């Protein structure tokens, strides 16, 4: 069409709009949009779109499952997959509130006035005012906090460079969300901490001294030579043929100076000891072992030597005695504990095991009545439950985690982790003292594996951390 024709068409449009006898035309851009929206969609393009959506979803899922092998594309895919979690985390309180039923009680420490405990407890409760967890050394004779540590976990995270489908330390384990699991007090007053995050050693004022990158989990214990023994999970699993979120649990040895000395995979330990059937004979699980405690022997026993390790594999209900210098399992037993935590050496022939007594086949993994603190005697091969009346009387029933420490006079310190309750009780259940982790509205918050400190053995470390001067 020539310029004269275009002008005549424009004049006709203007005349129609002014005369009122015809339809009012839309502006050019709106007419283009209307035409686009009213244009019929070919059936083949709709079918193609419906086909491409599941193909794209499957392709993205495949990249996420094997993201560590996909280079930049894999890193982008895993970042996109984490977006929903990141958004939901922005609106979720970092406080570890317990959602089940419990007795409403004020938070804090109370005790039986007729009983005086000479010890201390090392605890890491969530501080509502600070909106993060802290570490406290609590004197048990009166409940006074004689040292409070606010560790700079963000400094340890800042030095972390691993990528994993299991955890993003910068998003999931920053100061507000790091629970400061099972704090270990060292002789100079410093403390070792982690929470499925890098392992860090902090001075008594909270300054980071060193960190070891990786996913360190659950218990932290020091062996007779000063080595730190901590469960470790490879950020990218080394077990062939598994998914990216497989929990490749391992036994890690770290020097007091913060050097990773050795990492021994649980799968390899079981394999070389002829016990791979214990997990390979089961349906695939992303968490087949769940190594939650490594307890070093500090002296020779009847069947163990100084430096041997007791390992607790929760998801196999297995306790094993392991000699790291030879790679040999010397003894192992499944049950009578179920999904247990916290192995403690009582003397040269007995150990205790915190038995969660959990029925995993039930909805919600419910506890079968109450937890138990069992004693296994290597001299007789028999198990007993000396504190059973006390556990029943106090309704101690944490579905997961939990700690039990036998004390010299026959009492036990027991942590009901999920419900945020820590008690010292007699075998019959008399409560010597009690600590409740709760906010001002008496809403319970989980604890993070308290430790009993005995002044006869831990006295110098207690004094070092209490006497530290912080600017």
Coordinates of C-alpha atoms in Angstrom, one line a residue:
X1 CA 0.0 0.0 0.0
X2 CA 1.3 3.5 -1.0
X3 CA 1.5 6.5 1.3
X4 CA -1.8 7.9 -0.1
X5 CA -3.6 4.7 0.7
X6 CA -2.2 4.6 4.3
X7 CA -3.4 8.2 4.8
X8 CA -6.9 7.4 3.6
X9 CA -7.1 4.4 5.9
X10 CA -6.1 6.5 8.9
X11 CA -8.7 9.2 8.0
X12 CA -11.4 6.6 7.8
X13 CA -10.5 5.3 11.3
X14 CA -10.6 8.8 12.8
X15 CA -14.1 9.4 11.1
X16 CA -15.5 6.2 12.4
X17 CA -14.4 7.0 15.9
X18 CA -15.9 10.5 15.8
X19 CA -19.2 9.6 14.1
X20 CA -20.4 7.2 16.8
X21 CA -22.0 4.9 14.2
X22 CA -19.2 2.3 14.1
X23 CA -17.1 0.4 16.7
X24 CA -14.4 2.4 18.5
X25 CA -11.0 1.1 17.4
X26 CA -8.3 0.2 19.9
X27 CA -5.0 1.9 20.0
X28 CA -2.4 0.2 17.8
X29 CA -0.5 -1.6 20.7
X30 CA -3.8 -2.8 22.2
X31 CA -5.0 -4.0 18.9
X32 CA -1.8 -6.0 18.5
X33 CA -2.2 -7.6 22.0
X34 CA -5.8 -8.4 21.3
X35 CA -4.9 -10.0 18.1
X36 CA -2.2 -12.0 19.7
X37 CA -4.4 -13.3 22.5
X38 CA -7.3 -14.1 20.2
X39 CA -5.1 -16.0 17.8
X40 CA -5.9 -19.7 17.7
X41 CA -3.2 -22.0 19.3
X42 CA -2.3 -24.9 17.0
X43 CA -2.9 -28.3 18.7
X44 CA 0.6 -29.5 17.9
X45 CA 2.2 -26.6 19.9
X46 CA 0.0 -27.4 22.9
X47 CA 1.0 -31.1 22.7
X48 CA 4.6 -30.2 22.4
X49 CA 4.4 -27.9 25.5
X50 CA 2.7 -30.7 27.5
X51 CA 5.5 -33.1 26.4
X52 CA 8.4 -30.7 27.2
X53 CA 7.2 -29.9 30.8
X54 CA 7.8 -33.4 32.1
X55 CA 10.9 -33.9 30.0
X56 CA 12.3 -30.6 31.5
X57 CA 11.4 -31.8 35.0
X58 CA 13.0 -35.1 34.5
X59 CA 16.1 -33.5 33.1
X60 CA 16.4 -31.0 36.0
X61 CA 15.9 -33.8 38.5
X62 CA 18.6 -35.8 36.8
X63 CA 21.0 -32.9 37.0
X64 CA 20.1 -32.3 40.6
X65 CA 20.7 -35.9 41.5
X66 CA 24.1 -35.8 39.8
X67 CA 24.7 -32.1 40.2
X68 CA 28.3 -32.5 41.4
X69 CA 29.2 -34.1 38.0
X70 CA 27.5 -31.4 35.9
X71 CA 29.8 -28.5 36.5
X72 CA 28.2 -25.0 36.4
X73 CA 24.9 -26.4 35.2
X74 CA 24.7 -28.7 38.2
X75 CA 25.5 -25.8 40.6
X76 CA 22.8 -23.7 39.0
X77 CA 20.3 -26.6 39.2
X78 CA 21.0 -27.3 42.9
X79 CA 20.7 -23.6 43.6
X80 CA 17.3 -23.4 41.9
X81 CA 16.2 -26.6 43.8
X82 CA 17.0 -24.9 47.1
X83 CA 14.9 -21.7 46.3
X84 CA 11.7 -23.0 48.0
X85 CA 13.7 -23.9 51.2
X86 CA 15.4 -20.6 51.2
X87 CA 12.1 -18.7 50.9
X88 CA 10.4 -20.7 53.6
X89 CA 13.4 -20.3 55.9
X90 CA 13.0 -16.5 55.6
X91 CA 9.7 -16.7 57.4
X92 CA 10.5 -19.5 59.8
X93 CA 11.8 -18.8 63.3
X94 CA 15.3 -20.2 63.9
X95 CA 14.2 -21.2 67.5
X96 CA 14.1 -25.0 67.8
X97 CA 10.5 -25.1 69.2
X98 CA 9.1 -28.5 70.1
X99 CA 5.7 -29.2 68.4
X100 CA 4.5 -32.1 70.6
X101 CA 2.8 -32.3 73.9
X102 CA 4.6 -31.5 77.2
X103 CA 4.0 -30.2 80.7
X104 CA 4.0 -26.4 80.8
X105 CA 6.9 -25.4 83.1
X106 CA 8.9 -22.2 83.5
X107 CA 12.3 -22.1 81.8
X108 CA 15.5 -22.2 83.8
X109 CA 17.1 -24.2 86.6
X110 CA 15.5 -25.6 89.8
X111 CA 16.8 -28.0 92.3
X112 CA 16.0 -30.1 95.4
X113 CA 17.2 -28.0 98.3
X114 CA 18.3 -31.1 100.1
X115 CA 20.8 -32.1 97.4
X116 CA 23.9 -30.3 96.2
X117 CA 25.6 -31.3 93.0
X118 CA 29.3 -30.3 92.9
X119 CA 29.4 -30.6 89.1
X120 CA 28.8 -28.3 86.2
X121 CA 26.7 -28.7 83.0
X122 CA 27.9 -27.6 79.6
X123 CA 24.7 -26.7 77.6
X124 CA 23.9 -24.8 74.4
X125 CA 20.3 -23.5 74.7
X126 CA 18.6 -21.1 72.3
X127 CA 18.7 -17.5 73.5
X128 CA 15.5 -15.8 72.6
X129 CA 16.8 -12.3 73.1
X130 CA 19.9 -12.9 70.9
X131 CA 17.9 -15.0 68.5
X132 CA 20.6 -17.6 68.4
X133 CA 22.1 -20.5 70.4
X134 CA 24.8 -19.8 73.0
X135 CA 27.0 -22.1 75.1
X136 CA 26.8 -21.9 78.9
X137 CA 28.8 -23.4 81.7
X138 CA 26.2 -23.8 84.5
X139 CA 27.1 -24.5 88.1
X140 CA 24.8 -27.2 89.4
X141 CA 24.9 -26.3 93.0
X142 CA 22.8 -23.2 92.3
X143 CA 22.2 -23.0 88.6
X144 CA 24.4 -19.9 88.1
X145 CA 25.9 -19.5 84.6
X146 CA 29.6 -18.9 85.2
X147 CA 30.6 -18.5 81.6
X148 CA 28.6 -17.8 78.5
X149 CA 30.1 -18.2 75.0
X150 CA 28.7 -16.6 71.8
X151 CA 30.9 -18.3 69.2
X152 CA 31.6 -16.6 65.9
X153 CA 30.3 -19.5 63.8
X154 CA 29.9 -17.2 60.8
X155 CA 33.7 -16.9 60.7
X156 CA 34.0 -20.7 60.3
X157 CA 31.3 -20.7 57.6
X158 CA 33.0 -17.9 55.8
X159 CA 36.0 -20.1 55.4
X160 CA 33.9 -23.0 54.1
X161 CA 34.0 -23.8 50.3
X162 CA 32.3 -27.1 49.9
X163 CA 29.0 -27.6 48.0
X164 CA 26.6 -30.3 48.9
X165 CA 23.0 -31.4 48.3
X166 CA 22.8 -32.1 52.0
X167 CA 23.4 -28.7 53.5
X168 CA 24.2 -25.1 52.6
X169 CA 26.1 -23.8 55.6
X170 CA 25.7 -20.2 54.7
X171 CA 21.9 -20.5 54.5
X172 CA 21.2 -23.3 57.0
X173 CA 24.0 -23.0 59.6
X174 CA 24.6 -19.3 60.1
X175 CA 24.6 -18.0 63.7
X176 CA 20.8 -17.9 64.2
X177 CA 20.4 -21.5 62.9
X178 CA 23.5 -23.2 64.2
X179 CA 22.5 -25.3 67.3
X180 CA 26.1 -25.6 68.6
X181 CA 25.9 -29.4 69.0
X182 CA 27.6 -31.2 71.9
X183 CA 30.1 -28.5 73.0
X184 CA 33.5 -29.9 74.1
X185 CA 35.5 -27.9 76.7
X186 CA 39.2 -28.3 76.3
X187 CA 41.9 -27.8 79.0
X188 CA 42.7 -24.2 78.0
X189 CA 39.1 -23.1 78.3
X190 CA 38.4 -23.2 74.5
X191 CA 35.5 -25.1 73.0
X192 CA 35.0 -27.2 70.0
X193 CA 31.6 -26.9 68.2
X194 CA 29.7 -27.8 65.0
X195 CA 26.2 -28.5 63.7
X196 CA 26.3 -30.5 60.5
X197 CA 28.8 -27.8 59.5
X198 CA 32.5 -27.1 59.7
X199 CA 34.2 -28.1 62.9
X200 CA 35.4 -25.0 64.8
X201 CA 37.5 -24.4 67.9
X202 CA 36.7 -21.1 69.7
X203 CA 38.5 -19.4 72.6
X204 CA 36.6 -18.6 75.8
X205 CA 35.5 -15.3 74.3
X206 CA 34.0 -16.8 71.2
X207 CA 36.8 -16.0 68.7
X208 CA 37.5 -18.6 66.1
X209 CA 40.9 -20.2 66.5
X210 CA 40.6 -22.7 63.7
X211 CA 38.1 -24.6 61.6
X212 CA 38.0 -27.7 59.5
X213 CA 35.7 -27.6 56.5
X214 CA 33.1 -30.3 55.9
X215 CA 29.9 -31.7 57.4
X216 CA 30.7 -32.6 61.1
X217 CA 27.7 -34.1 63.0
X218 CA 26.5 -35.3 66.4
X219 CA 29.0 -36.1 69.1
X220 CA 32.5 -34.6 69.7
X221 CA 34.9 -36.5 72.0
X222 CA 38.6 -36.3 72.8
X223 CA 40.7 -39.4 73.0
X224 CA 43.6 -40.2 75.3
X225 CA 46.2 -38.8 72.9
X226 CA 44.3 -35.5 72.5
X227 CA 42.7 -36.4 69.2
X228 CA 39.2 -35.2 68.5
X229 CA 36.8 -37.9 67.2
X230 CA 33.7 -36.6 65.4
X231 CA 31.2 -38.2 63.0
X232 CA 31.8 -36.8 59.5
X233 CA 29.6 -36.8 56.4
X234 CA 31.2 -36.4 53.0
X235 CA 29.6 -33.4 51.3
X236 CA 29.6 -35.3 48.0
X237 CA 29.2 -39.1 48.7
X238 CA 32.0 -41.4 47.7
X239 CA 29.8 -44.5 47.7
X240 CA 29.3 -45.4 44.0
X241 CA 25.8 -45.4 42.5
X242 CA 24.0 -43.4 45.2
X243 CA 22.1 -40.2 45.1
X244 CA 23.6 -36.8 45.9
X245 CA 21.9 -36.6 49.3
X246 CA 23.3 -40.0 50.5
X247 CA 24.6 -39.7 54.0
X248 CA 28.1 -41.1 53.6
X249 CA 28.9 -41.3 57.3
X250 CA 32.5 -41.6 58.4
X251 CA 34.8 -41.6 61.5
X252 CA 36.9 -38.5 61.5
X253 CA 40.1 -37.9 63.6
X254 CA 41.1 -34.3 64.0
X255 CA 44.2 -33.0 65.8
X256 CA 43.9 -30.4 68.6
X257 CA 45.6 -28.0 66.2
X258 CA 42.8 -28.4 63.7
X259 CA 44.3 -30.8 61.1
X260 CA 42.1 -33.5 59.6
X261 CA 44.2 -36.6 60.4
X262 CA 42.0 -39.4 59.0
X263 CA 38.5 -40.1 57.7
X264 CA 37.3 -43.7 57.7
X265 CA 34.0 -44.4 55.9
X266 CA 31.4 -46.5 57.8
X267 CA 30.6 -48.4 54.6
X268 CA 34.3 -49.3 54.3
X269 CA 34.6 -50.3 57.9
X270 CA 31.6 -52.7 57.6
X271 CA 32.8 -54.0 54.3
X272 CA 36.3 -55.0 55.4
X273 CA 34.9 -56.6 58.6
X274 CA 32.4 -58.8 56.6
X275 CA 29.3 -56.8 57.8
X276 CA 28.3 -55.0 54.6
X277 CA 25.2 -57.3 54.6
X278 CA 23.8 -55.3 57.5
X279 CA 23.0 -52.4 55.2
X280 CA 23.3 -53.7 51.7
X281 CA 20.7 -56.4 52.4
X282 CA 18.1 -53.7 53.0
X283 CA 16.1 -51.4 50.7
X284 CA 17.9 -48.3 49.6
X285 CA 18.0 -45.5 52.2
X286 CA 19.7 -42.1 51.9
X287 CA 20.7 -42.5 55.6
X288 CA 21.5 -46.2 56.2
X289 CA 24.0 -45.8 59.1
X290 CA 23.4 -42.6 61.0
X291 CA 26.6 -42.5 63.0
X292 CA 25.7 -40.5 66.1
X293 CA 28.4 -41.2 68.7
X294 CA 32.1 -42.0 68.8
X295 CA 33.2 -42.8 72.3
X296 CA 37.0 -43.3 72.8
X297 CA 38.3 -45.6 75.5
X298 CA 40.5 -43.6 77.9
X299 CA 42.0 -46.7 79.6
X300 CA 42.3 -50.5 78.9
X301 CA 39.2 -52.6 79.6
X302 CA 38.6 -56.3 79.7
X303 CA 38.0 -56.5 75.9
X304 CA 39.2 -53.1 74.7
X305 CA 42.4 -51.1 74.7
X306 CA 43.1 -47.5 75.4
X307 CA 42.3 -45.6 72.2
X308 CA 39.7 -48.0 70.9
X309 CA 36.3 -46.5 69.8
X310 CA 32.7 -47.4 70.5
X311 CA 30.6 -46.5 67.5
X312 CA 26.8 -46.0 67.6
X313 CA 25.0 -46.6 64.3
X314 CA 21.4 -45.5 65.0
X315 CA 19.7 -46.8 61.8
X316 CA 21.2 -50.3 62.3
X317 CA 20.5 -50.3 66.1
X318 CA 24.1 -51.3 66.2
X319 CA 26.9 -50.7 68.8
X320 CA 30.4 -51.7 67.6
X321 CA 33.8 -51.7 69.3
X322 CA 36.3 -50.5 66.7
X323 CA 40.1 -50.4 66.7
X324 CA 41.1 -47.5 64.4
X325 CA 44.8 -48.5 64.2
X326 CA 44.0 -51.8 62.6
X327 CA 40.6 -51.1 61.0
X328 CA 39.0 -54.1 62.9
X329 CA 35.7 -54.4 64.6
X330 CA 36.4 -56.3 67.8
X331 CA 32.8 -56.7 68.9
X332 CA 29.3 -55.7 67.7
X333 CA 25.7 -56.1 68.8
X334 CA 22.3 -55.1 67.5
X335 CA 19.8 -54.5 70.3
X336 CA 18.2 -54.7 72.8
X337 CA 18.5 -50.9 72.1
X338 CA 16.5 -49.4 69.3
X339 CA 17.7 -46.4 67.4
X340 CA 20.0 -45.5 70.2
X341 CA 22.3 -42.6 71.0
X342 CA 25.2 -41.9 73.5
X343 CA 27.5 -44.7 74.4
X344 CA 29.3 -44.2 77.7
X345 CA 32.1 -46.3 79.2
X346 CA 31.2 -47.0 82.9
X347 CA 34.2 -49.1 84.0
X348 CA 36.5 -51.8 82.5
X349 CA 33.7 -54.1 81.6
X350 CA 30.4 -52.1 81.3
X351 CA 29.0 -49.5 78.9
X352 CA 25.7 -47.6 79.0
X353 CA 23.6 -46.9 76.0
X354 CA 20.8 -44.3 75.7
X355 CA 18.0 -46.3 74.2
X356 CA 15.5 -44.2 72.3
X357 CA 13.2 -47.3 72.3
X358 CA 11.7 -45.9 69.1
X359 CA 9.2 -47.8 67.0
X360 CA 10.1 -46.7 63.5
X361 CA 7.2 -48.6 61.8
X362 CA 4.6 -46.4 63.5
X363 CA 3.4 -43.0 62.2
X364 CA 5.7 -40.3 63.6
X365 CA 8.3 -42.8 64.8
X366 CA 6.7 -42.9 68.3
X367 CA 8.6 -43.9 71.4
X368 CA 7.5 -47.2 72.9
X369 CA 6.4 -45.8 76.3
X370 CA 9.6 -44.1 77.4
X371 CA 13.3 -44.0 76.7
X372 CA 15.8 -46.2 78.6
X373 CA 19.4 -46.0 79.8
X374 CA 20.7 -49.5 79.4
X375 CA 23.8 -51.1 80.8
X376 CA 25.6 -53.8 78.9
X377 CA 28.0 -56.0 81.0
X378 CA 30.8 -57.6 78.8
X379 CA 31.7 -60.0 81.7
X380 CA 28.2 -61.6 81.7
X381 CA 26.8 -60.6 78.3
X382 CA 23.7 -59.4 80.0
X383 CA 21.8 -56.1 79.6
X384 CA 20.0 -54.3 82.4
X385 CA 17.9 -51.1 82.8
X386 CA 18.8 -49.6 86.3
X387 CA 17.0 -46.3 85.7
X388 CA 13.9 -47.7 84.2
X389 CA 11.6 -46.6 87.1
X390 CA 13.0 -43.1 86.9
X391 CA 12.5 -42.8 83.1
X392 CA 8.9 -44.0 83.5
X393 CA 8.1 -41.8 86.5
X394 CA 9.5 -38.7 84.7
X395 CA 8.0 -39.6 81.3
X396 CA 11.3 -39.2 79.4
X397 CA 10.5 -39.9 75.8
X398 CA 12.5 -38.1 73.2
X399 CA 11.8 -39.6 69.8
X400 CA 15.3 -38.6 68.4
X401 CA 18.6 -37.7 69.9
X402 CA 18.8 -37.9 73.8
X403 CA 21.7 -38.3 76.2
X404 CA 22.3 -40.3 79.3
X405 CA 25.3 -40.0 81.6
X406 CA 25.7 -42.4 84.6
X407 CA 27.1 -40.6 87.6
X408 CA 29.3 -42.0 90.4
X409 CA 26.6 -42.2 93.1
X410 CA 24.2 -44.2 90.9
X411 CA 22.3 -41.2 89.6
X412 CA 22.2 -40.3 85.9
X413 CA 22.1 -37.0 84.0
X414 CA 19.5 -37.4 81.3
X415 CA 18.7 -35.0 78.4
X416 CA 15.3 -35.3 76.8
X417 CA 16.5 -33.4 73.7
X418 CA 13.5 -32.6 71.7
X419 CA 11.4 -31.5 74.7
X420 CA 14.3 -29.3 76.0
X421 CA 14.6 -31.0 79.4
X422 CA 17.8 -31.8 81.3
X423 CA 17.6 -33.6 84.7
X424 CA 19.7 -35.3 87.3
X425 CA 17.7 -38.2 88.8
X426 CA 18.0 -41.2 91.0
X427 CA 17.3 -44.7 89.6
X428 CA 13.8 -44.4 91.2
X429 CA 13.2 -41.1 89.6
X430 CA 13.8 -38.5 92.3
X431 CA 14.8 -35.3 90.6
X432 CA 17.9 -33.7 92.1
X433 CA 17.8 -30.7 89.8
X434 CA 16.1 -29.8 86.5
X435 CA 16.8 -27.4 83.6
X436 CA 14.0 -26.5 81.2
X437 CA 14.8 -24.8 77.9
X438 CA 11.7 -22.6 77.3
X439 CA 10.8 -19.0 76.4
X440 CA 8.7 -16.7 78.5
X441 CA 5.5 -18.3 77.2
X442 CA 6.8 -21.7 78.5
X443 CA 7.2 -22.9 74.9
X444 CA 9.8 -25.6 74.9
X445 CA 12.9 -25.5 72.7
X446 CA 15.2 -28.4 72.0
X447 CA 18.6 -28.7 73.7
X448 CA 21.8 -29.7 71.9
X449 CA 23.5 -32.5 73.8
X450 CA 24.6 -31.3 77.2
X451 CA 27.7 -32.6 78.9
X452 CA 28.4 -33.2 82.6
X453 CA 31.6 -31.7 83.9
X454 CA 33.2 -33.2 87.0
X455 CA 35.5 -30.9 88.9
X456 CA 37.8 -33.8 89.8
X457 CA 38.6 -34.3 86.1
X458 CA 37.5 -31.2 84.4
X459 CA 38.4 -28.7 87.1
X460 CA 41.3 -27.0 85.2
X461 CA 39.3 -26.6 82.0
X462 CA 36.4 -25.1 84.0
X463 CA 38.6 -22.6 85.7
X464 CA 40.4 -21.7 82.5
X465 CA 37.1 -20.8 80.7
X466 CA 35.6 -19.0 83.8
X467 CA 38.8 -16.9 84.4
X468 CA 39.3 -15.9 80.8
X469 CA 39.2 -12.1 80.3
X470 CA 37.3 -10.8 77.3
X471 CA 37.5 -7.3 76.0

